[in-house]
Amino acid sequence: MAAKERGGLTDATITYLGDKPDIDAAHDVVHIKARSTRANVEKAFADLAAELKMDPAELRLKNFIGNDEFPYQTATGLSYDSGNYAAPLKKALDLAGYHKFRTEQKQAKADGRLLGIGISTYGEICAFGPSPATPAGGWESATVKIDPTGKVTVMTGVSPHGQGEETTFAQIAADELGVPIDDIMVLHGDTAIVQYGIGTFGSRGTAVGGPALYYALQELKKKIKKFGEMLLESEDVTFSGGQCVCNRSGKSIGLAQIAGASYRAMKLPANTEPGLQATYFWEPPNFAFPFGAHIVVTEVDRDTGQVEIKRYVAVDDCGVIINPLLVDGQVHGGVVQGIGQALYEQVVYDDNGQLVTGELMDYAIPKASMIPWIESSHTVTPSPVNPLGVKGVGEAGTIGCSPAVVNSVVDALSHLGVRHIDMPMTPEKVWKLVSAGGQA
């Protein structure tokens, strides 16, 4: 790509965040996607930093899109919703003690130790959304019902398989309706009960299904307020904290009483049906684009080629965080997968084309003992695309991890002339490079 392109973030989909003038969409971008992965783009940054004799962190900071340039229109037609790309990198550098480490690294080198530090900054396309961009539609649906006792049922068109929307959607409903989270049941995946939906993929569960739920709740709250006005005999009513309150008299009535009255239907507000139920289908206007920075400190054993991850710092920005524990779980799981890709996992065929790593007895996946303590933190840049400000976090750990690990090991061996190591960086592969003085 042309030298003027900038951005400094990578992922498997957004290969590079660059300026529009110098991208040939018919050639450059397709060429890069066909021949490289996000790790190769990160490698390009590391190589450029080495050529310029510039710190790789400083090079990235000089090339990020500015905060005042969002929404940022790319040459390929995408519009990045919001960003503060420098914030997670600066936070990660601080958490990792980056500049202090560089001093320690020089001393370690003098002592014969092979210490390295690697950086990866990424951007990701999430909230797979706008229907024109997806083959089966990109909208999402939600239904909220309140039964006569005030218990709440949420039915979502997305179908989580471990992401935790059963919890986050219950939190959203609890906050909006002012009811205990234990009074909320979230249903999904049962086509005999749940209205039609598009589903879970592309980090769209909360970023697209969440807004559908939010808007369904707003419609339901309008109906709750109508019943509250009728029961309190006042047009000056506010619904908050699970009850309708007359702003003039101070009288109030709880959600369970309102729900009961709506189903008994002895009296109804004008143009209002009995019961409390609302369904909403939401079409997102754009994707959402989370981002982040991962920093990895490694040490290579000269005698065995074994790579030890001594520090792992992940700072991710997925917009507004509804449940921090679930977000960290998504990041940690992704990091483990990325470590597997960087150090252990590979598909191997023999000379006859027979797969020899077809079982987990032969295919190396990381064990718990191989995984470092993951220091996870966040910055928060809300997305303007949806009312919740969420972006998505499903693949963040995987995207940021592998390039950071590779860059770290290459950094540890850079004084030997090593500029590239193919993944997985097995002990044998690394040992050969060390033994050959980086020339293998």
CSV table of C-alpha atoms in Angstrom, one decimal:
chain,number,residue,atom,x,y,z
A,1,MET,CA,0.0,0.0,0.0
A,2,ALA,CA,1.0,3.6,-0.5
A,3,ALA,CA,3.2,5.2,2.2
A,4,LYS,CA,0.6,7.9,3.0
A,5,GLU,CA,-2.0,5.4,4.3
A,6,ARG,CA,-2.4,5.5,8.0
A,7,GLY,CA,-4.4,4.2,10.8
A,8,GLY,CA,-2.1,1.8,12.6
A,9,LEU,CA,-4.8,-0.8,13.6
A,10,THR,CA,-5.3,-4.2,12.1
A,11,ASP,CA,-7.7,-7.1,12.1
A,12,ALA,CA,-8.7,-10.0,9.9
A,13,THR,CA,-11.5,-8.0,8.3
A,14,ILE,CA,-10.4,-4.3,8.4
A,15,THR,CA,-6.9,-5.3,7.3
A,16,TYR,CA,-5.7,-1.6,7.7
A,17,LEU,CA,-7.2,1.7,8.7
A,18,GLY,CA,-5.8,4.1,6.2
A,19,ASP,CA,-6.4,7.4,4.5
A,20,LYS,CA,-8.6,7.3,1.4
A,21,PRO,CA,-6.5,9.0,-1.3
A,22,ASP,CA,-4.0,6.2,-1.8
A,23,ILE,CA,-6.0,3.0,-1.7
A,24,ASP,CA,-6.8,1.2,-4.9
A,25,ALA,CA,-9.7,-0.9,-3.7
A,26,ALA,CA,-9.6,-3.1,-6.8
A,27,HIS,CA,-6.0,-4.0,-6.2
A,28,ASP,CA,-4.2,-3.0,-3.0
A,29,VAL,CA,-6.8,-4.1,-0.4
A,30,VAL,CA,-7.8,-7.3,-2.2
A,31,HIS,CA,-4.1,-8.1,-2.7
A,32,ILE,CA,-3.3,-7.7,1.0
A,33,LYS,CA,-6.3,-9.7,2.1
A,34,ALA,CA,-5.4,-12.5,-0.2
A,35,ARG,CA,-1.8,-12.8,0.9
A,36,SER,CA,-1.6,-11.8,4.5
A,37,THR,CA,-3.2,-12.0,7.9
A,38,ARG,CA,-3.5,-9.3,10.6
A,39,ALA,CA,-0.2,-10.7,11.9
A,40,ASN,CA,1.6,-9.8,8.7
A,41,VAL,CA,0.2,-6.2,8.8
A,42,GLU,CA,1.5,-5.9,12.4
A,43,LYS,CA,4.8,-7.4,11.2
A,44,ALA,CA,4.9,-4.6,8.6
A,45,PHE,CA,4.7,-2.0,11.4
A,46,ALA,CA,7.5,-3.8,13.3
A,47,ASP,CA,9.7,-3.9,10.2
A,48,LEU,CA,9.0,-0.3,9.4
A,49,ALA,CA,9.9,0.8,13.0
A,50,ALA,CA,13.1,-1.2,12.7
A,51,GLU,CA,14.0,0.5,9.3
A,52,LEU,CA,13.2,3.9,10.7
A,53,LYS,CA,14.9,3.1,14.0
A,54,MET,CA,11.8,4.3,15.7
A,55,ASP,CA,10.1,2.8,18.7
A,56,PRO,CA,7.1,0.6,17.4
A,57,ALA,CA,4.8,2.2,20.0
A,58,GLU,CA,5.7,5.7,18.9
A,59,LEU,CA,5.2,4.7,15.2
A,60,ARG,CA,1.7,3.6,15.9
A,61,LEU,CA,0.8,6.7,17.9
A,62,LYS,CA,2.0,8.9,15.0
A,63,ASN,CA,-0.2,7.1,12.5
A,64,PHE,CA,-3.6,6.7,14.3
A,65,ILE,CA,-6.6,8.4,12.9
A,66,GLY,CA,-7.3,11.5,15.0
A,67,ASN,CA,-10.2,11.6,17.5
A,68,ASP,CA,-11.7,14.6,15.7
A,69,GLU,CA,-11.9,12.7,12.4
A,70,PHE,CA,-14.8,10.4,13.4
A,71,PRO,CA,-17.0,9.2,11.9
A,72,TYR,CA,-14.2,8.3,9.6
A,73,GLN,CA,-15.0,7.5,6.0
A,74,THR,CA,-12.7,4.9,4.4
A,75,ALA,CA,-11.8,4.5,0.8
A,76,THR,CA,-13.5,1.1,0.7
A,77,GLY,CA,-16.9,2.5,1.8
A,78,LEU,CA,-16.9,1.8,5.5
A,79,SER,CA,-17.5,4.5,8.1
A,80,TYR,CA,-15.8,4.0,11.4
A,81,ASP,CA,-18.3,5.0,14.0
A,82,SER,CA,-16.1,6.4,16.8
A,83,GLY,CA,-12.6,5.9,18.1
A,84,ASN,CA,-9.8,7.0,20.4
A,85,TYR,CA,-7.1,4.7,19.2
A,86,ALA,CA,-4.3,6.2,21.2
A,87,ALA,CA,-6.0,5.7,24.6
A,88,PRO,CA,-5.8,1.9,24.9
A,89,LEU,CA,-2.2,1.8,23.6
A,90,LYS,CA,-1.1,4.5,26.1
A,91,LYS,CA,-2.9,2.7,28.9
A,92,ALA,CA,-1.4,-0.6,27.9
A,93,LEU,CA,2.1,0.9,27.7
A,94,ASP,CA,1.6,2.3,31.2
A,95,LEU,CA,0.3,-1.0,32.7
A,96,ALA,CA,3.1,-2.9,31.1
A,97,GLY,CA,5.8,-0.5,32.3
A,98,TYR,CA,6.9,-0.4,28.7
A,99,HIS,CA,9.7,2.2,28.9
A,100,LYS,CA,11.1,0.7,32.1
A,101,PHE,CA,11.1,-2.7,30.4
A,102,ARG,CA,13.2,-1.4,27.5
A,103,THR,CA,15.9,-0.5,30.0
A,104,GLU,CA,15.6,-3.9,31.7
A,105,GLN,CA,15.8,-5.6,28.3
A,106,LYS,CA,19.2,-4.0,27.5
A,107,GLN,CA,20.6,-5.4,30.8
A,108,ALA,CA,19.0,-8.8,30.1
A,109,LYS,CA,20.7,-8.9,26.7
A,110,ALA,CA,24.0,-8.1,28.3
A,111,ASP,CA,23.4,-11.0,30.7
A,112,GLY,CA,22.7,-13.4,27.7
A,113,ARG,CA,18.9,-13.5,28.3
A,114,LEU,CA,16.5,-13.2,25.4
A,115,LEU,CA,13.7,-10.9,26.4
A,116,GLY,CA,11.2,-9.3,24.0
A,117,ILE,CA,8.1,-7.1,24.1
A,118,GLY,CA,5.5,-7.1,21.3
A,119,ILE,CA,2.7,-4.7,20.5
A,120,SER,CA,-0.5,-5.2,18.6
A,121,THR,CA,-3.1,-2.5,18.0
A,122,TYR,CA,-6.3,-3.6,16.2
A,123,GLY,CA,-9.6,-2.5,14.9
A,124,GLU,CA,-12.5,-4.8,14.3
A,125,ILE,CA,-15.8,-4.7,12.4
A,126,CYS,CA,-18.6,-5.8,14.7
A,127,ALA,CA,-22.3,-5.5,15.2
A,128,PHE,CA,-23.0,-7.2,11.9
A,129,GLY,CA,-25.8,-5.2,10.8
A,130,PRO,CA,-27.1,-3.2,8.0
A,131,SER,CA,-29.3,-5.5,6.0
A,132,PRO,CA,-27.8,-4.5,2.6
A,133,ALA,CA,-24.4,-5.8,3.9
A,134,THR,CA,-25.7,-9.2,5.0
A,135,PRO,CA,-27.2,-11.9,2.8
A,136,ALA,CA,-30.1,-12.8,5.1
A,137,GLY,CA,-30.9,-9.4,6.7
A,138,GLY,CA,-29.1,-7.6,9.4
A,139,TRP,CA,-31.9,-6.4,11.7
A,140,GLU,CA,-32.8,-8.0,15.0
A,141,SER,CA,-35.9,-8.5,17.1
A,142,ALA,CA,-37.0,-8.6,20.7
A,143,THR,CA,-40.2,-9.1,22.6
A,144,VAL,CA,-40.8,-8.1,26.2
A,145,LYS,CA,-43.8,-9.4,28.2
A,146,ILE,CA,-44.9,-8.6,31.7
A,147,ASP,CA,-47.3,-11.1,33.3
A,148,PRO,CA,-50.1,-10.2,35.7
A,149,THR,CA,-47.8,-10.6,38.7
A,150,GLY,CA,-45.1,-8.2,37.3
A,151,LYS,CA,-42.7,-10.9,36.3
A,152,VAL,CA,-40.8,-10.1,33.0
A,153,THR,CA,-40.1,-12.4,30.0
A,154,VAL,CA,-37.6,-11.2,27.4
A,155,MET,CA,-37.6,-13.1,24.0
A,156,THR,CA,-34.7,-12.3,21.8
A,157,GLY,CA,-34.0,-13.2,18.2
A,158,VAL,CA,-30.3,-13.6,18.8
A,159,SER,CA,-29.3,-17.0,20.2
A,160,PRO,CA,-26.2,-16.8,22.5
A,161,HIS,CA,-24.0,-19.8,22.8
A,162,GLY,CA,-21.8,-18.8,25.6
A,163,GLN,CA,-21.6,-15.0,25.2
A,164,GLY,CA,-23.9,-14.4,28.2
A,165,GLU,CA,-26.8,-12.3,26.7
A,166,GLU,CA,-29.1,-14.2,29.1
A,167,THR,CA,-27.4,-12.0,31.8
A,168,THR,CA,-26.8,-8.8,29.9
A,169,PHE,CA,-30.3,-8.7,28.4
A,170,ALA,CA,-31.7,-9.3,31.9
A,171,GLN,CA,-29.6,-6.3,33.1
A,172,ILE,CA,-30.9,-4.1,30.4
A,173,ALA,CA,-34.5,-5.0,31.2
A,174,ALA,CA,-34.0,-4.6,34.9
A,175,ASP,CA,-32.5,-1.1,34.5
A,176,GLU,CA,-35.2,0.1,32.2
A,177,LEU,CA,-38.1,-1.4,34.1
A,178,GLY,CA,-36.8,-1.0,37.6
A,179,VAL,CA,-37.4,-4.6,38.6
A,180,PRO,CA,-35.1,-7.1,40.3
A,181,ILE,CA,-33.0,-9.1,37.9
A,182,ASP,CA,-34.3,-12.3,39.4
A,183,ASP,CA,-37.8,-11.4,38.2
A,184,ILE,CA,-36.6,-11.5,34.5
A,185,MET,CA,-36.4,-14.6,32.3
A,186,VAL,CA,-34.6,-14.4,29.0
A,187,LEU,CA,-35.7,-16.9,26.2
A,188,HIS,CA,-34.0,-17.6,22.9
A,189,GLY,CA,-33.5,-20.2,20.3
A,190,ASP,CA,-37.0,-21.8,20.6
A,191,THR,CA,-38.8,-21.1,17.3
A,192,ALA,CA,-42.0,-22.3,18.8
A,193,ILE,CA,-42.0,-19.5,21.3
A,194,VAL,CA,-39.6,-16.7,20.1
A,195,GLN,CA,-40.4,-14.4,17.2
A,196,TYR,CA,-38.2,-14.6,14.1
A,197,GLY,CA,-34.7,-13.3,14.5
A,198,ILE,CA,-31.4,-13.2,12.5
A,199,GLY,CA,-29.1,-14.7,15.2
A,200,THR,CA,-25.7,-14.5,16.7
A,201,PHE,CA,-22.6,-13.9,14.7
A,202,GLY,CA,-20.1,-11.1,14.0
A,203,SER,CA,-20.3,-9.8,17.5
A,204,ARG,CA,-23.8,-8.6,17.0
A,205,GLY,CA,-25.6,-10.3,20.0
A,206,THR,CA,-25.6,-7.3,22.3
A,207,ALA,CA,-24.7,-4.6,19.7
A,208,VAL,CA,-27.7,-5.4,17.5
A,209,GLY,CA,-30.0,-7.6,19.7
A,210,GLY,CA,-29.5,-5.3,22.6
A,211,PRO,CA,-30.9,-2.2,20.9
A,212,ALA,CA,-33.8,-4.2,19.6
A,213,LEU,CA,-34.5,-5.1,23.3
A,214,TYR,CA,-34.0,-1.5,24.3
A,215,TYR,CA,-36.5,-0.1,21.9
A,216,ALA,CA,-39.0,-2.8,22.7
A,217,LEU,CA,-38.7,-1.7,26.4
A,218,GLN,CA,-39.3,1.9,25.4
A,219,GLU,CA,-42.5,0.9,23.6
A,220,LEU,CA,-43.6,-1.1,26.7
A,221,LYS,CA,-42.8,1.8,29.0
A,222,LYS,CA,-45.1,4.0,27.0
A,223,LYS,CA,-47.9,1.6,27.6
A,224,ILE,CA,-47.0,1.2,31.3
A,225,LYS,CA,-47.2,5.0,31.6
A,226,LYS,CA,-50.6,5.1,29.9
A,227,PHE,CA,-52.0,2.6,32.5
A,228,GLY,CA,-50.3,4.5,35.3
A,229,GLU,CA,-52.0,7.8,34.2
A,230,MET,CA,-55.3,6.0,34.1
A,231,LEU,CA,-54.9,4.4,37.5
A,232,LEU,CA,-53.5,7.6,39.1
A,233,GLU,CA,-56.1,9.7,37.3
A,234,SER,CA,-53.4,12.1,36.2
A,235,GLU,CA,-51.7,13.1,33.0
A,236,ASP,CA,-48.6,14.2,34.8
A,237,VAL,CA,-47.0,10.9,35.5
A,238,THR,CA,-43.4,9.6,35.4
A,239,PHE,CA,-42.4,5.9,35.2
A,240,SER,CA,-39.2,5.3,37.1
A,241,GLY,CA,-37.8,2.7,39.4
A,242,GLY,CA,-40.5,0.2,38.8
A,243,GLN,CA,-43.5,2.5,39.6
A,244,CYS,CA,-45.6,5.2,38.1
A,245,VAL,CA,-45.6,8.4,40.2
A,246,CYS,CA,-47.9,11.4,39.9
A,247,ASN,CA,-45.7,14.4,39.8
A,248,ARG,CA,-48.4,16.6,41.4
A,249,SER,CA,-49.8,14.5,44.2
A,250,GLY,CA,-46.8,12.2,44.8
A,251,LYS,CA,-49.1,9.2,44.7
A,252,SER,CA,-47.5,6.1,43.1
A,253,ILE,CA,-48.4,2.6,41.9
A,254,GLY,CA,-46.1,-0.3,41.4
A,255,LEU,CA,-45.5,-2.3,38.2
A,256,ALA,CA,-47.1,-5.4,39.5
A,257,GLN,CA,-50.3,-3.5,40.2
A,258,ILE,CA,-50.2,-1.9,36.8
A,259,ALA,CA,-49.6,-5.3,35.1
A,260,GLY,CA,-52.5,-6.8,37.0
A,261,ALA,CA,-54.8,-4.0,36.1
A,262,SER,CA,-53.8,-4.2,32.4
A,263,TYR,CA,-54.8,-7.9,32.2
A,264,ARG,CA,-58.0,-7.6,34.3
A,265,ALA,CA,-58.9,-4.8,31.8
A,266,MET,CA,-61.8,-3.5,33.9
A,267,LYS,CA,-60.9,-0.2,32.4
A,268,LEU,CA,-58.5,0.6,29.6
A,269,PRO,CA,-56.7,3.8,28.5
A,270,ALA,CA,-58.0,5.2,25.1
A,271,ASN,CA,-56.7,3.2,22.1
A,272,THR,CA,-54.9,0.7,24.3
A,273,GLU,CA,-55.1,-3.1,24.2
A,274,PRO,CA,-55.1,-5.2,27.4
A,275,GLY,CA,-51.8,-6.7,28.7
A,276,LEU,CA,-48.2,-5.5,28.7
A,277,GLN,CA,-46.3,-6.7,25.7
A,278,ALA,CA,-44.1,-5.1,23.0
A,279,THR,CA,-42.1,-6.3,20.1
A,280,TYR,CA,-39.5,-4.4,18.2
A,281,PHE,CA,-37.5,-5.1,15.0
A,282,TRP,CA,-34.4,-2.9,14.9
A,283,GLU,CA,-32.3,-2.2,11.7
A,284,PRO,CA,-28.9,-0.8,12.5
A,285,PRO,CA,-27.7,2.1,10.4
A,286,ASN,CA,-24.0,1.0,10.5
A,287,PHE,CA,-21.5,-1.5,11.9
A,288,ALA,CA,-19.7,-0.7,15.1
A,289,PHE,CA,-15.9,-0.8,15.3
A,290,PRO,CA,-14.2,-1.8,18.6
A,291,PHE,CA,-10.5,-1.5,18.9
A,292,GLY,CA,-7.7,-2.1,21.4
A,293,ALA,CA,-4.0,-2.7,22.2
A,294,HIS,CA,-2.3,-5.8,23.5
A,295,ILE,CA,1.3,-6.0,24.8
A,296,VAL,CA,3.2,-9.2,25.5
A,297,VAL,CA,6.5,-9.7,27.2
A,298,THR,CA,8.3,-13.0,26.4
A,299,GLU,CA,11.5,-14.7,27.3
A,300,VAL,CA,13.1,-17.3,25.0
A,301,ASP,CA,15.1,-20.2,26.4
A,302,ARG,CA,18.4,-20.3,24.5
A,303,ASP,CA,18.8,-24.1,25.1
A,304,THR,CA,15.4,-25.3,24.2
A,305,GLY,CA,13.7,-22.6,22.2
A,306,GLN,CA,10.8,-22.6,24.6
A,307,VAL,CA,8.8,-19.3,24.7
A,308,GLU,CA,7.6,-18.2,28.1
A,309,ILE,CA,5.0,-15.4,28.3
A,310,LYS,CA,6.0,-13.4,31.3
A,311,ARG,CA,3.4,-10.5,31.0
A,312,TYR,CA,0.2,-10.2,29.0
A,313,VAL,CA,-1.6,-6.8,29.0
A,314,ALA,CA,-4.8,-6.4,27.1
A,315,VAL,CA,-6.6,-3.0,26.9
A,316,ASP,CA,-9.8,-3.3,24.8
A,317,ASP,CA,-12.4,-0.7,23.9
A,318,CYS,CA,-15.8,-2.3,23.1
A,319,GLY,CA,-17.8,0.8,23.8
A,320,VAL,CA,-20.1,0.9,26.8
A,321,ILE,CA,-19.6,-2.2,29.0
A,322,ILE,CA,-22.8,-3.7,30.4
A,323,ASN,CA,-21.2,-6.6,32.3
A,324,PRO,CA,-17.4,-6.3,33.0
A,325,LEU,CA,-17.1,-9.9,34.0
A,326,LEU,CA,-18.6,-11.2,30.8
A,327,VAL,CA,-16.4,-8.9,28.7
A,328,ASP,CA,-13.2,-10.0,30.5
A,329,GLY,CA,-14.3,-13.6,29.9
A,330,GLN,CA,-14.7,-13.0,26.2
A,331,VAL,CA,-11.2,-11.3,26.0
A,332,HIS,CA,-9.5,-14.0,28.1
A,333,GLY,CA,-11.0,-16.8,26.0
A,334,GLY,CA,-9.9,-15.1,22.8
A,335,VAL,CA,-6.4,-14.5,24.2
A,336,VAL,CA,-6.0,-18.2,24.9
A,337,GLN,CA,-7.1,-19.0,21.4
A,338,GLY,CA,-4.6,-16.5,20.0
A,339,ILE,CA,-1.7,-18.0,22.1
A,340,GLY,CA,-2.6,-21.4,20.7
A,341,GLN,CA,-2.3,-20.0,17.2
A,342,ALA,CA,0.9,-18.2,17.9
A,343,LEU,CA,2.8,-21.0,19.7
A,344,TYR,CA,1.2,-24.4,19.4
A,345,GLU,CA,-1.6,-25.1,17.0
A,346,GLN,CA,-1.0,-26.4,13.4
A,347,VAL,CA,-2.6,-28.7,10.9
A,348,VAL,CA,0.0,-31.2,9.7
A,349,TYR,CA,-0.2,-33.5,6.7
A,350,ASP,CA,2.2,-36.3,5.8
A,351,ASP,CA,3.8,-36.7,2.3
A,352,ASN,CA,0.7,-38.6,1.1
A,353,GLY,CA,-1.7,-35.8,2.1
A,354,GLN,CA,-2.9,-37.7,5.2
A,355,LEU,CA,-3.9,-35.5,8.1
A,356,VAL,CA,-1.8,-36.5,11.1
A,357,THR,CA,-3.2,-33.9,13.6
A,358,GLY,CA,-6.8,-35.0,13.3
A,359,GLU,CA,-7.3,-35.7,17.1
A,360,LEU,CA,-6.6,-33.7,20.2
A,361,MET,CA,-4.0,-36.4,21.1
A,362,ASP,CA,-2.0,-35.0,18.2
A,363,TYR,CA,-3.2,-31.5,17.7
A,364,ALA,CA,-1.6,-29.2,20.3
A,365,ILE,CA,-3.9,-26.8,22.1
A,366,PRO,CA,-2.8,-24.8,25.1
A,367,LYS,CA,-3.3,-26.2,28.5
A,368,ALA,CA,-4.1,-24.0,31.6
A,369,SER,CA,-0.5,-24.3,32.7
A,370,MET,CA,0.7,-22.7,29.5
A,371,ILE,CA,-1.5,-19.6,29.9
A,372,PRO,CA,-0.1,-16.5,31.7
A,373,TRP,CA,-2.1,-14.2,34.0
A,374,ILE,CA,-4.0,-11.9,31.6
A,375,GLU,CA,-4.0,-8.3,32.8
A,376,SER,CA,-7.2,-7.1,31.3
A,377,SER,CA,-8.3,-3.5,31.2
A,378,HIS,CA,-10.5,-1.2,29.1
A,379,THR,CA,-11.2,2.2,27.7
A,380,VAL,CA,-14.7,3.3,26.9
A,381,THR,CA,-15.6,5.0,23.6
A,382,PRO,CA,-19.4,4.8,23.1
A,383,SER,CA,-20.7,4.0,19.7
A,384,PRO,CA,-23.2,6.5,18.2
A,385,VAL,CA,-24.7,3.7,16.1
A,386,ASN,CA,-27.0,2.4,18.8
A,387,PRO,CA,-28.6,3.8,22.0
A,388,LEU,CA,-26.7,1.5,24.3
A,389,GLY,CA,-23.3,2.7,23.0
A,390,VAL,CA,-22.0,-0.9,22.7
A,391,LYS,CA,-19.7,-2.2,20.0
A,392,GLY,CA,-18.9,-5.9,20.4
A,393,VAL,CA,-16.1,-7.9,22.0
A,394,GLY,CA,-16.4,-11.5,20.7
A,395,GLU,CA,-13.1,-11.7,18.8
A,396,ALA,CA,-11.1,-9.0,20.5
A,397,GLY,CA,-8.7,-11.3,22.4
A,398,THR,CA,-7.9,-13.4,19.4
A,399,ILE,CA,-7.3,-10.5,17.1
A,400,GLY,CA,-4.9,-8.7,19.4
A,401,CYS,CA,-3.1,-11.7,20.7
A,402,SER,CA,-1.3,-13.6,18.0
A,403,PRO,CA,0.5,-10.6,16.4
A,404,ALA,CA,1.6,-9.3,19.8
A,405,VAL,CA,3.1,-12.7,20.7
A,406,VAL,CA,4.9,-13.0,17.4
A,407,ASN,CA,6.2,-9.4,17.6
A,408,SER,CA,7.4,-10.1,21.1
A,409,VAL,CA,9.4,-13.2,20.2
A,410,VAL,CA,10.8,-11.5,17.1
A,411,ASP,CA,11.8,-8.6,19.3
A,412,ALA,CA,13.6,-11.0,21.7
A,413,LEU,CA,15.7,-12.4,18.8
A,414,SER,CA,16.0,-9.2,16.7
A,415,HIS,CA,19.7,-8.7,17.7
A,416,LEU,CA,20.3,-12.0,16.0
A,417,GLY,CA,18.9,-10.6,12.8
A,418,VAL,CA,15.5,-12.3,13.1
A,419,ARG,CA,12.8,-10.3,11.4
A,420,HIS,CA,10.1,-12.9,10.9
A,421,ILE,CA,8.9,-16.3,12.4
A,422,ASP,CA,6.0,-18.2,11.0
A,423,MET,CA,3.3,-19.3,13.4
A,424,PRO,CA,3.2,-21.5,15.3
A,425,MET,CA,6.5,-20.6,16.9
A,426,THR,CA,7.3,-24.1,18.2
A,427,PRO,CA,10.4,-24.6,20.4
A,428,GLU,CA,12.1,-26.5,17.6
A,429,LYS,CA,11.6,-23.6,15.1
A,430,VAL,CA,12.8,-21.0,17.6
A,431,TRP,CA,15.7,-23.1,18.8
A,432,LYS,CA,17.0,-23.5,15.2
A,433,LEU,CA,16.9,-19.7,14.8
A,434,VAL,CA,18.8,-19.2,18.0
A,435,SER,CA,21.3,-21.9,17.3
A,436,ALA,CA,22.0,-20.5,13.8
A,437,GLY,CA,22.4,-17.0,15.2
A,438,GLY,CA,19.1,-16.0,13.5
A,439,GLN,CA,20.1,-17.2,10.0
A,440,ALA,CA,18.0,-20.4,9.9
